[in-house]
Amino acid sequence: MKLKAIFHVDEMPKWGLALKNVKNLVQTAEPNSYLIEVLANSEAVKGYCEESFNDNLALMRQLPGLGVRFVACNNALKSLGIEQSRLAPFVTVVQAGVLELVEKQAEGFAYIKP
Amino acid sequence: MKLKAIFHVDEMPKWGLALKNVKNLVQTAEPNSYLIEVLANSEAVKGYCEESFNDNLALMRQLPGLGVRFVACNNALKSLGIEQSRLAPFVTVVQAGVLELVEKQAEGFAYIKP
Amino acid sequence: MKLKAIFHVDEMPKWGLALKNVKNLVQTAEPNSYLIEVLANSEAVKGYCEESFNDNLALMRQLPGLGVRFVACNNALKSLGIEQSRLAPFVTVVQAGVLELVEKQAEGFAYIKP
């Protein structure tokens, strides 16, 4: 059975801790043995903007190749006036971040809020 | 199968974000297709006090009619010296908020901590 | 069926609230009817250091006898340069705290982030 986890980030200052958590999990687990998703809503979607290039985004770029999925809440993007074209190319957009959190847990994903 | 989610609020400054999350979930889901609960413990139970009327309480008032259940931890109320009569009428009181969080998750509710 | 819960602590200032939550749960549940674990990662592992004796550690000491398990993330210990010998004797060390959070939830533990 695959290890399944969804990390919830909704504050900008929590990105560093969240990504360290994700990296630790990826390094501990066997390759291809996991489904890991990072769901950002509220102000945290700003962390996906290309122009806000920083250490966090540099670390994020290493993770999709290792199977980590990065997801942004469209409600948050609209509320902050962020066009999807400004997001890093590895980011998937979902209509409602909270619904994603509920559905993934219903599918057996563990929830982690760093 | 119904969508089931419990939102955990234990700090006063998190009420705004939590209620925005709940509203987004209610607006995304089909009517009558969900069981949504907001569990406040620790200092967050103060957000239910009628005399602390504010934007949060105004938003809360719209949600029970849409099926959202608001719950307060009695341990927190006692610890803060808050009489149940001071709470908004749509609030249900449970003995221990943490037990509610555990029991609801055991019943398949997704946990979300805004 | 046993009540199962894992509390996640990753910031030092959250220890007080987390331990109050754990104590409330222990006092509400029937003896021997629960499996309760506290998982500390990131900077929160400092709360387990014997030399940082404080009210939190005094409260922690009462809980292992009541069946509460305290666990520290070894990634965090290494990152902070904390030798395991500095930890209180009731603390168990796991390789990766996030993996523990995922595995326990897969075993039916409710997740609570105070």
CSV table of C-alpha atoms in Angstrom, one decimal, chain B residues 8 10-11 14 41-42 73 75-76 79 95-96 98-99 101-103 105-106 111 113, chain C residues 1 3-5 7 14 17 20-22 24-25 28-29 105 109-114:
chain,number,residue,atom,x,y,z
B,8,HIS,CA,-10.4,23.1,14.3
B,10,ASP,CA,-8.0,27.3,18.9
B,11,GLU,CA,-6.7,30.8,18.4
B,14,LYS,CA,-7.7,32.3,13.1
B,41,ASN,CA,-11.4,25.0,22.0
B,42,SER,CA,-8.9,27.0,24.0
B,73,CYS,CA,-15.4,22.9,24.2
B,75,ASN,CA,-13.3,22.6,29.3
B,76,ALA,CA,-12.3,25.8,27.6
B,79,SER,CA,-11.2,27.5,32.1
B,95,GLN,CA,-17.5,18.2,27.3
B,96,ALA,CA,-14.1,17.9,25.7
B,98,VAL,CA,-10.3,17.1,21.7
B,99,LEU,CA,-12.5,14.1,22.2
B,101,LEU,CA,-12.0,15.9,17.2
B,102,VAL,CA,-11.0,12.3,17.7
B,103,GLU,CA,-14.5,10.9,17.5
B,105,GLN,CA,-12.2,11.7,12.6
B,106,ALA,CA,-13.0,8.1,13.6
B,111,TYR,CA,-9.6,17.3,9.8
B,113,LYS,CA,-6.7,23.3,10.8
C,1,MET,CA,-12.4,0.0,19.8
C,3,LEU,CA,-9.6,5.9,21.0
C,4,LYS,CA,-6.4,6.7,19.0
C,5,ALA,CA,-4.9,10.2,18.6
C,7,PHE,CA,-0.8,15.3,18.5
C,14,LYS,CA,2.6,25.5,21.3
C,17,LEU,CA,-1.6,24.3,24.6
C,20,LYS,CA,-3.4,20.9,28.0
C,21,ASN,CA,-5.2,19.2,25.1
C,22,VAL,CA,-3.6,15.9,25.9
C,24,ASN,CA,-8.1,16.9,28.7
C,25,LEU,CA,-8.3,13.9,26.5
C,28,THR,CA,-12.2,12.4,29.5
C,29,ALA,CA,-11.4,8.9,28.2
C,105,GLN,CA,-3.0,8.1,10.6
C,109,PHE,CA,-5.1,7.6,14.7
C,110,ALA,CA,-6.9,11.0,14.6
C,111,TYR,CA,-4.5,13.9,13.9
C,112,ILE,CA,-4.7,17.0,16.1
C,113,LYS,CA,-2.5,20.1,15.6
C,114,PRO,CA,-2.9,22.4,18.6
